[in-house]
Coordinates of C-alpha atoms in Angstrom, one line a residue:
X11 CA -76.4 -14.4 -78.6
X12 CA -77.2 -16.7 -81.8
X13 CA -80.5 -18.9 -81.4
X14 CA -79.9 -22.6 -82.6
X15 CA -82.1 -23.8 -85.9
X16 CA -83.6 -26.1 -83.3
X17 CA -84.8 -23.4 -81.1
X18 CA -87.6 -21.6 -84.0
X19 CA -89.2 -24.9 -83.8
X20 CA -90.7 -22.9 -80.1
X21 CA -90.9 -19.6 -81.8
X22 CA -94.5 -18.5 -81.5
X23 CA -96.4 -19.3 -84.0
X24 CA -97.7 -16.5 -85.6
X25 CA -94.6 -14.5 -85.5
X26 CA -92.4 -13.9 -88.6
X27 CA -88.5 -14.6 -88.3
X28 CA -86.7 -10.7 -89.0
X29 CA -85.6 -11.7 -92.3
X30 CA -88.8 -12.6 -93.5
X31 CA -90.2 -9.4 -91.9
X32 CA -87.2 -7.3 -93.8
X33 CA -87.7 -9.4 -97.2
X34 CA -91.2 -8.6 -97.2
X35 CA -90.5 -5.0 -96.7
X36 CA -88.3 -4.8 -99.2
X37 CA -90.3 -6.3 -101.7
X38 CA -92.8 -3.6 -100.9
X39 CA -90.1 -0.8 -101.1
X40 CA -89.4 -2.5 -104.4
X41 CA -93.3 -2.4 -105.5
X42 CA -93.7 1.3 -104.5
X43 CA -90.6 2.7 -106.3
X44 CA -90.5 0.6 -109.5
X45 CA -94.3 0.9 -110.0
X46 CA -94.2 4.8 -109.0
X47 CA -96.7 5.3 -107.1
X48 CA -97.5 7.5 -104.2
X49 CA -97.5 4.6 -101.3
X50 CA -98.3 1.3 -100.9
X51 CA -99.4 -0.4 -98.0
X52 CA -99.9 -4.0 -97.3
X53 CA -100.2 -7.3 -94.5
X54 CA -99.9 -11.0 -94.0
X55 CA -101.5 -13.1 -92.1
X56 CA -100.8 -16.9 -91.3
X57 CA -103.5 -19.3 -89.8
X58 CA -105.5 -16.4 -90.2
X59 CA -103.6 -13.9 -87.6
X60 CA -101.9 -11.3 -88.8
X61 CA -98.0 -11.7 -88.8
X62 CA -96.8 -8.8 -91.0
X63 CA -97.9 -5.3 -92.6
X64 CA -95.6 -2.9 -94.0
X65 CA -95.8 0.7 -96.0
X66 CA -94.2 2.6 -98.7
X67 CA -94.9 6.4 -99.4
X68 CA -93.5 9.5 -101.8
X69 CA -93.4 11.2 -98.3
X70 CA -90.2 10.9 -96.1
X71 CA -89.9 9.9 -92.8
X72 CA -94.3 9.3 -93.6
X73 CA -96.0 6.0 -94.1
X74 CA -99.5 6.0 -94.1
X75 CA -100.9 4.0 -90.7
X76 CA -102.8 0.6 -91.0
X77 CA -106.4 3.0 -90.7
X78 CA -105.8 4.9 -93.6
X79 CA -108.7 4.2 -96.3
X80 CA -107.8 3.0 -99.7
X81 CA -110.5 2.6 -102.4
X82 CA -110.6 -1.5 -102.8
X83 CA -112.4 -1.8 -107.1
X84 CA -113.7 -4.8 -107.6
X85 CA -112.7 -6.7 -104.4
X86 CA -116.4 -5.3 -103.7
X87 CA -117.5 -8.0 -105.1
X88 CA -116.3 -10.7 -102.4
X89 CA -118.8 -8.7 -100.6
X90 CA -121.6 -8.7 -103.0
X91 CA -121.4 -12.3 -103.4
X92 CA -121.0 -12.8 -99.4
X93 CA -124.5 -11.3 -99.3
X94 CA -126.2 -13.2 -102.0
X95 CA -124.8 -16.2 -100.5
X96 CA -126.3 -15.3 -97.4
X97 CA -129.8 -15.5 -99.0
X98 CA -129.1 -18.5 -100.5
X99 CA -128.3 -20.9 -96.9
X100 CA -131.1 -18.7 -95.6
X101 CA -133.2 -20.3 -98.4
X102 CA -134.5 -16.8 -99.9
X103 CA -133.2 -17.6 -103.1
X104 CA -131.7 -20.7 -105.2
X105 CA -127.8 -20.4 -107.1
X106 CA -130.5 -21.5 -110.2
X107 CA -133.3 -19.3 -110.0
X108 CA -133.4 -16.4 -112.9
X109 CA -133.1 -13.3 -112.1
X110 CA -136.6 -12.5 -112.7
X111 CA -138.4 -14.4 -109.8
X112 CA -136.8 -12.2 -107.8
X113 CA -135.8 -8.8 -110.2
X114 CA -138.0 -8.7 -112.8
X115 CA -137.9 -6.7 -115.7
X116 CA -134.7 -5.8 -116.2
X117 CA -132.5 -7.0 -119.8
X118 CA -131.2 -10.4 -117.8
X119 CA -134.0 -12.0 -116.7
X120 CA -132.6 -15.1 -118.1
X121 CA -129.7 -15.1 -116.1
X122 CA -129.3 -17.3 -113.1
X123 CA -128.2 -15.9 -110.1
X124 CA -125.0 -18.3 -110.1
X125 CA -123.7 -17.1 -113.7
X126 CA -124.0 -13.4 -112.5
X127 CA -121.7 -14.8 -109.5
X128 CA -119.5 -16.7 -111.6
X129 CA -119.4 -13.7 -114.6
X130 CA -120.6 -16.4 -116.9
X131 CA -124.2 -14.6 -117.6
X132 CA -122.8 -13.7 -120.9
X133 CA -123.6 -10.1 -119.5
X134 CA -121.2 -6.4 -121.2
X135 CA -118.6 -5.7 -118.8
X136 CA -119.2 -2.5 -118.5
X137 CA -122.8 0.0 -119.1
X138 CA -122.9 2.2 -121.7
X139 CA -120.9 5.1 -122.0
X140 CA -119.6 7.7 -120.5
X141 CA -117.4 5.0 -118.7
X142 CA -119.1 4.1 -115.3
X143 CA -115.7 4.1 -112.8
X144 CA -115.0 8.3 -113.3
X145 CA -118.8 9.7 -113.3
X146 CA -121.2 10.1 -111.1
X147 CA -123.7 7.6 -110.8
X148 CA -126.6 9.9 -111.2
X149 CA -125.8 9.7 -114.8
X150 CA -127.3 5.9 -114.3
X151 CA -130.4 6.5 -112.1
X152 CA -132.3 3.0 -113.3
X153 CA -130.8 -0.3 -113.4
X154 CA -132.3 -0.3 -117.7
X155 CA -129.4 2.7 -117.6
X156 CA -127.2 0.4 -116.5
X157 CA -127.4 -2.0 -120.3
X158 CA -127.5 -1.6 -123.6
X159 CA -131.1 -1.6 -124.3
X160 CA -130.7 -3.6 -128.0
X161 CA -127.4 -5.9 -127.2
X162 CA -126.9 -6.8 -123.2
X163 CA -125.9 -9.5 -124.0
X164 CA -122.0 -10.4 -125.5
X165 CA -122.1 -13.8 -125.6
X166 CA -124.7 -16.7 -124.6
X167 CA -125.9 -17.0 -120.9
X168 CA -123.6 -19.7 -118.9
X169 CA -121.1 -20.9 -121.7
X170 CA -118.4 -18.5 -121.1
X171 CA -116.2 -16.8 -119.1
X172 CA -116.7 -12.9 -119.5
X173 CA -116.3 -10.8 -116.6
X174 CA -119.6 -8.4 -115.9
X175 CA -119.3 -5.5 -114.0
X176 CA -122.8 -5.2 -114.6
X177 CA -123.6 -8.1 -113.3
X178 CA -122.9 -7.6 -110.1
X179 CA -124.4 -4.6 -110.0
X180 CA -128.2 -6.1 -110.6
X181 CA -126.5 -8.6 -107.8
X182 CA -126.3 -5.7 -105.0
X183 CA -130.2 -4.3 -106.3
X184 CA -130.8 -8.4 -105.9
X185 CA -129.9 -7.8 -102.3
X186 CA -132.2 -4.5 -102.2
X187 CA -135.0 -6.3 -102.9
X188 CA -135.1 -8.9 -101.7
X189 CA -133.8 -7.2 -97.8
X190 CA -136.0 -3.9 -98.9
X191 CA -133.5 -1.4 -97.8
X192 CA -129.9 -0.4 -99.5
X193 CA -127.4 -3.3 -100.4
X194 CA -124.5 -1.2 -98.1
X195 CA -126.7 -0.7 -95.5
X196 CA -127.2 -4.4 -95.4
X197 CA -123.4 -5.2 -95.7
X198 CA -122.9 -2.8 -92.9
X199 CA -125.2 -4.5 -90.8
X200 CA -124.8 -7.9 -91.5
X201 CA -121.7 -8.7 -92.4
X202 CA -119.0 -5.1 -91.4
X203 CA -120.0 -4.9 -88.0
X204 CA -120.2 -9.1 -86.6
X205 CA -116.5 -9.0 -88.1
X206 CA -115.6 -5.3 -86.2
X207 CA -114.7 -3.8 -89.8
X208 CA -115.9 -0.6 -89.0
X209 CA -113.4 0.9 -91.6
X210 CA -115.1 -0.4 -94.7
X211 CA -117.5 2.0 -96.2
X212 CA -118.9 3.3 -99.4
X213 CA -117.8 6.4 -99.1
X214 CA -114.4 7.8 -98.2
X215 CA -114.0 8.8 -94.5
X216 CA -110.7 10.5 -92.8
X217 CA -108.1 9.6 -93.0
X218 CA -107.8 8.5 -96.5
X219 CA -105.2 8.2 -99.4
X220 CA -106.2 10.3 -102.5
X221 CA -106.2 8.5 -105.4
X222 CA -103.5 9.4 -108.8
X223 CA -102.3 8.7 -112.5
X224 CA -98.6 9.1 -112.8
X225 CA -97.6 10.1 -116.2
X226 CA -96.0 7.6 -118.0
X227 CA -92.8 9.5 -119.4
X228 CA -92.5 11.3 -116.2
X229 CA -92.9 11.7 -113.0
X230 CA -95.8 14.4 -112.7
X231 CA -98.9 13.4 -111.2
X232 CA -102.5 14.0 -111.9
X233 CA -105.7 13.9 -108.8
X234 CA -108.1 11.5 -110.3
X235 CA -112.3 11.9 -109.6
X236 CA -113.7 11.0 -106.4
X237 CA -116.8 9.4 -107.6
X238 CA -120.0 7.9 -106.1
X239 CA -120.6 5.0 -108.7
X240 CA -124.5 4.6 -107.5
X241 CA -126.5 1.7 -108.8
X242 CA -122.8 0.3 -110.3
X243 CA -121.7 0.7 -106.8
X244 CA -121.4 -3.0 -105.9
X245 CA -119.2 -3.5 -108.2
X246 CA -115.9 -1.9 -106.9
X247 CA -117.2 1.2 -105.1
X248 CA -116.1 0.2 -101.0
X249 CA -112.9 2.1 -99.6
X250 CA -111.0 -0.4 -96.5
X251 CA -107.8 -0.1 -95.1
X252 CA -105.2 -3.1 -94.4
X253 CA -106.1 -3.3 -91.0
X254 CA -110.2 -4.1 -92.2
X255 CA -108.6 -6.4 -95.0
X256 CA -107.0 -8.5 -92.7
X257 CA -110.5 -9.0 -90.4
X258 CA -111.5 -9.8 -94.4
X259 CA -109.0 -12.3 -95.3
X260 CA -109.3 -14.5 -92.2
X261 CA -112.8 -14.3 -92.8
X262 CA -112.4 -15.7 -96.3
X263 CA -110.0 -18.5 -94.7
X264 CA -112.3 -19.9 -92.6
X265 CA -115.7 -18.8 -92.2
X266 CA -117.7 -17.5 -89.8
X267 CA -121.1 -18.4 -88.7
X268 CA -122.3 -14.6 -87.8
X269 CA -121.5 -14.1 -91.7
X270 CA -121.2 -16.9 -93.3
X271 CA -120.0 -20.9 -93.1
X272 CA -117.1 -22.5 -94.2
X273 CA -118.8 -25.0 -96.1
X274 CA -120.3 -22.1 -98.1
X275 CA -117.0 -20.4 -98.6
X276 CA -115.4 -23.3 -99.7
X277 CA -118.2 -23.7 -102.3
X278 CA -117.5 -19.8 -103.4
X279 CA -113.7 -20.7 -104.5
X280 CA -114.2 -24.0 -106.1
X281 CA -114.6 -23.5 -110.1
X282 CA -118.0 -22.4 -111.6
X283 CA -116.8 -22.2 -115.1
X284 CA -113.3 -22.5 -117.3
X285 CA -111.4 -20.3 -117.4
X286 CA -110.7 -17.7 -120.6
X287 CA -106.7 -18.8 -120.7
X288 CA -105.5 -21.6 -123.1
X289 CA -102.8 -22.4 -120.2
X290 CA -105.5 -22.4 -116.9
X291 CA -103.9 -20.3 -114.9
X292 CA -106.7 -18.6 -113.3
X293 CA -110.4 -19.4 -113.3
X294 CA -113.2 -18.4 -111.0
X295 CA -116.2 -19.3 -108.1
X296 CA -118.6 -17.4 -106.9
X297 CA -117.2 -14.4 -105.6
X298 CA -113.9 -15.6 -105.9
X299 CA -111.2 -15.3 -108.5
X300 CA -108.8 -18.0 -108.6
X301 CA -105.4 -17.8 -110.0
X302 CA -101.6 -19.8 -109.9
X303 CA -98.7 -18.3 -109.3
X304 CA -95.7 -20.1 -108.6
X305 CA -97.1 -23.4 -108.3
X306 CA -99.4 -22.8 -105.9
X307 CA -103.1 -21.9 -105.9
X308 CA -104.5 -18.8 -104.8
X309 CA -108.6 -17.0 -104.2
X310 CA -109.2 -13.5 -103.7
X311 CA -109.6 -11.1 -105.8
X312 CA -108.4 -7.8 -107.9
X313 CA -109.5 -4.3 -107.6
X314 CA -109.1 -1.3 -109.2
X315 CA -110.7 2.0 -109.8
X316 CA -109.4 5.3 -110.7
X317 CA -106.3 6.5 -108.4
X318 CA -106.1 2.6 -106.9
X319 CA -105.5 -1.0 -106.8
X320 CA -106.1 -3.5 -104.9
X321 CA -105.7 -7.1 -104.1
X322 CA -105.9 -9.9 -101.7
X323 CA -104.9 -13.8 -102.1
X324 CA -105.5 -16.6 -99.7
X325 CA -103.1 -20.1 -100.0
X326 CA -105.2 -22.6 -98.4
X327 CA -102.3 -25.0 -98.9
X328 CA -99.7 -22.7 -97.1
X329 CA -102.0 -21.3 -94.5
X330 CA -101.3 -17.3 -95.6
X331 CA -102.8 -14.5 -96.8
X332 CA -101.4 -11.3 -98.2
X333 CA -103.6 -7.9 -99.4
X334 CA -102.2 -5.2 -100.8
X335 CA -103.3 -1.4 -101.4
X336 CA -102.0 1.2 -103.1
X337 CA -103.0 4.6 -105.0
X338 CA -102.2 5.2 -108.7
X339 CA -104.0 4.3 -111.3
X340 CA -101.5 2.1 -113.4
X341 CA -98.0 1.1 -112.9
X342 CA -97.7 -0.7 -109.4
X343 CA -99.7 -3.8 -108.8
X344 CA -101.1 -4.0 -106.2
X345 CA -102.7 -7.8 -106.3
X346 CA -99.2 -9.0 -107.8
X347 CA -97.5 -7.6 -104.4
X348 CA -99.5 -9.5 -102.6
X349 CA -99.6 -13.3 -104.8
X350 CA -95.9 -12.5 -104.4
X351 CA -95.9 -12.0 -100.5
X352 CA -98.0 -15.3 -99.8
X353 CA -94.5 -16.8 -101.9
X354 CA -91.6 -14.9 -100.4
X355 CA -93.3 -16.0 -96.8
X356 CA -93.7 -19.2 -97.8
X357 CA -90.5 -19.8 -99.1
X358 CA -88.6 -18.2 -96.3
X359 CA -90.8 -20.0 -93.6
X360 CA -92.6 -22.9 -95.0
X361 CA -95.7 -24.6 -93.1
X362 CA -94.9 -26.8 -90.4
X363 CA -97.0 -29.8 -90.2
X364 CA -99.7 -30.4 -87.6
X365 CA -97.3 -33.2 -85.1
X366 CA -98.9 -36.2 -85.3
X367 CA -101.4 -37.5 -83.0
X368 CA -103.7 -40.5 -81.7
X369 CA -107.3 -40.4 -82.4
X370 CA -108.6 -39.6 -78.8
X371 CA -111.1 -42.9 -78.9
X372 CA -111.5 -45.3 -81.2
X373 CA -114.7 -47.3 -82.7
X374 CA -114.2 -51.0 -83.2
X375 CA -116.5 -51.0 -85.8
X376 CA -114.5 -48.3 -87.6
X377 CA -111.2 -49.6 -87.3
X378 CA -112.6 -53.2 -88.5
X379 CA -113.2 -51.0 -92.3
X380 CA -109.4 -50.0 -92.8
X381 CA -107.2 -51.3 -94.7
X382 CA -107.0 -52.7 -98.3
X383 CA -110.4 -52.5 -100.4
X384 CA -110.7 -53.7 -104.2
X385 CA -112.7 -51.9 -106.9
X386 CA -113.1 -55.2 -109.5
X387 CA -108.8 -55.5 -109.5
X388 CA -108.4 -52.1 -108.6
X389 CA -106.4 -52.0 -105.3
X390 CA -107.5 -48.8 -102.9
X391 CA -106.1 -48.2 -99.0
X392 CA -109.2 -47.0 -96.3
X393 CA -108.2 -44.9 -93.6
X394 CA -110.1 -43.7 -90.2
X395 CA -108.9 -39.9 -89.6
X396 CA -110.1 -38.1 -86.7
X397 CA -114.2 -37.3 -86.3
X398 CA -115.4 -40.7 -88.1
X399 CA -114.1 -39.3 -91.6
X400 CA -113.0 -42.1 -93.6
X401 CA -110.4 -41.5 -96.7
X402 CA -110.5 -43.8 -99.5
X403 CA -106.7 -43.5 -101.5
X404 CA -106.2 -45.3 -104.6
X405 CA -102.9 -47.9 -104.6
X406 CA -101.7 -47.5 -108.0
X407 CA -101.2 -44.7 -110.2
X408 CA -104.9 -44.5 -111.1
X409 CA -108.0 -44.6 -109.3
X410 CA -110.3 -42.6 -107.5
X411 CA -110.0 -41.5 -104.3
X412 CA -111.9 -39.1 -101.9
X413 CA -112.5 -38.2 -98.1
X414 CA -116.4 -39.4 -96.7
X415 CA -117.8 -37.3 -94.3
X416 CA -120.0 -38.8 -91.5
X417 CA -123.8 -38.5 -91.3
X418 CA -126.1 -39.2 -89.0
X419 CA -127.8 -42.5 -90.9
X420 CA -124.6 -43.8 -90.6
X421 CA -123.5 -43.3 -93.9
X422 CA -120.8 -41.2 -95.5
X423 CA -120.7 -38.7 -98.0
X424 CA -118.2 -37.6 -100.3
X425 CA -116.2 -34.5 -100.2
X426 CA -114.3 -34.3 -103.0
X427 CA -113.3 -35.6 -106.4
X428 CA -115.2 -38.1 -108.3
X429 CA -116.9 -38.9 -105.6
X430 CA -118.0 -35.8 -104.0
X431 CA -121.6 -36.1 -103.2
X432 CA -122.2 -39.8 -103.4
X433 CA -122.9 -42.2 -100.7
X434 CA -120.5 -44.4 -99.2
X435 CA -122.2 -47.4 -97.3
X436 CA -121.3 -50.4 -95.5
X437 CA -123.1 -53.5 -96.4
X438 CA -123.2 -55.9 -93.8
X439 CA -124.1 -60.2 -93.9
X440 CA -126.8 -61.3 -92.0
X441 CA -124.9 -61.8 -89.2
X442 CA -123.1 -58.3 -89.2
X443 CA -120.4 -59.2 -90.4
X444 CA -118.9 -56.6 -93.8
X445 CA -119.7 -58.2 -96.6
X446 CA -118.4 -55.0 -99.2
X447 CA -118.4 -51.4 -99.5
X448 CA -121.1 -49.5 -101.8
X449 CA -119.9 -46.1 -103.1
X450 CA -122.7 -45.0 -105.6
X451 CA -123.6 -48.1 -107.0
X452 CA -119.5 -49.4 -106.9
X453 CA -118.6 -52.3 -105.0
X454 CA -115.3 -52.9 -103.1
X455 CA -114.7 -55.9 -101.7
X456 CA -111.6 -57.7 -99.6
X457 CA -110.3 -59.2 -102.2
X458 CA -110.0 -58.5 -106.1
X459 CA -113.4 -59.9 -107.5
X460 CA -114.5 -61.0 -104.3
X461 CA -118.1 -62.6 -103.7
X462 CA -119.8 -63.3 -106.4
X463 CA -123.0 -61.7 -104.0
X464 CA -121.7 -58.3 -103.8
X465 CA -120.2 -57.5 -107.2
X466 CA -122.7 -56.8 -110.2
X467 CA -122.7 -59.1 -113.3
X468 CA -121.4 -62.3 -110.7
X469 CA -118.0 -63.3 -111.2
X470 CA -116.9 -66.4 -113.1
X471 CA -117.1 -69.7 -110.9
X472 CA -113.7 -70.9 -111.4
X473 CA -112.2 -68.1 -110.3
X474 CA -108.6 -66.6 -110.7
X475 CA -106.6 -69.0 -112.9
X476 CA -103.7 -69.2 -115.3
X477 CA -103.6 -69.1 -119.1

């Protein structure tokens, strides 16, 4: 029996249509085949719930299960960043602290915690030779071994984005210093266990994929070494599964107060420094990469280690997340596949807007504030949203808008754009009626250039007139 288009409106909210699932599997199959990788696994979340997973393999009749581990490379950095932000939220450090305040004696003493998180410390991208990703960490037993003694920085501190694996090794050491135990144990206890991620580990545990290099000009393979990178582990040591990455993507989407609040996660995905490309196609926050793909803004991270590539992206606007893992050094890009899976799902099944619903209760004093207001002669509208949130929207092509979140003292705080962090106050006459709004000293009145007593500098006593 065929189903009418209207019937889909009552489908389970977290179930993809068969045609969408087939299209996602096709995209994965193309990536595995054209990328010439022994295997690829991937998955999609919608509104924090897994809705699809798939796998392709070079072995006929066999595909990795969601429980098979792959090395996730620099996706590890997102976990380390969460550990550091937990320390900040507990008051054990400030993001503006120089590293030397908590971990003195390294060549990066002057870099701040925020600069290390956002790759703006200026530190070198890699360790001195030999290449750390294919060698054992025992070759670099001390923190001083991770950086060139003569020139540990390549750029002025805090000025430019320069990706630094060594910077994240120092952040892992910072966690160890403040917690008094290894960063891996801290991660397991404070993050992985609360989120149920028992298949994410520092070293591989059965079942796990082997890592390979595929010859560029012939269909032959070479096994890549399996290394324990030691002190460089916070830059890319972790192994995980698509099942665990589903849990991690759900956490990065909405937060979990057992681990890190949604408010702090939102802070992590704000750009911290200007991107290093002229088209502003990507950027970096505090441990999270930002990327534009087919017109949508994604946040997450890419990853690669010899024998493996990984990628996890989240589109907040679409309510979608996707992740992919492969076990070949080059060829197939798991990060590109993850971005494509988001775009494909959003195209085939665009997000349904939430149904309009009236407020469950109304405050007459807040209702009185709604409607048109004027900053000088520039009109704006103030709307009342659920939770006593006020939204200011310019009514012309230019102007400053923001949502304002309520505070216990009867004021509101701007949530974004120019007014982020600024205070909105309702100023009243002695009789209690509303005079004007004060937003960070900007006066909004009910009429263009309203009462002279409210507008800084006064208003011409003759008022509006023709010339």
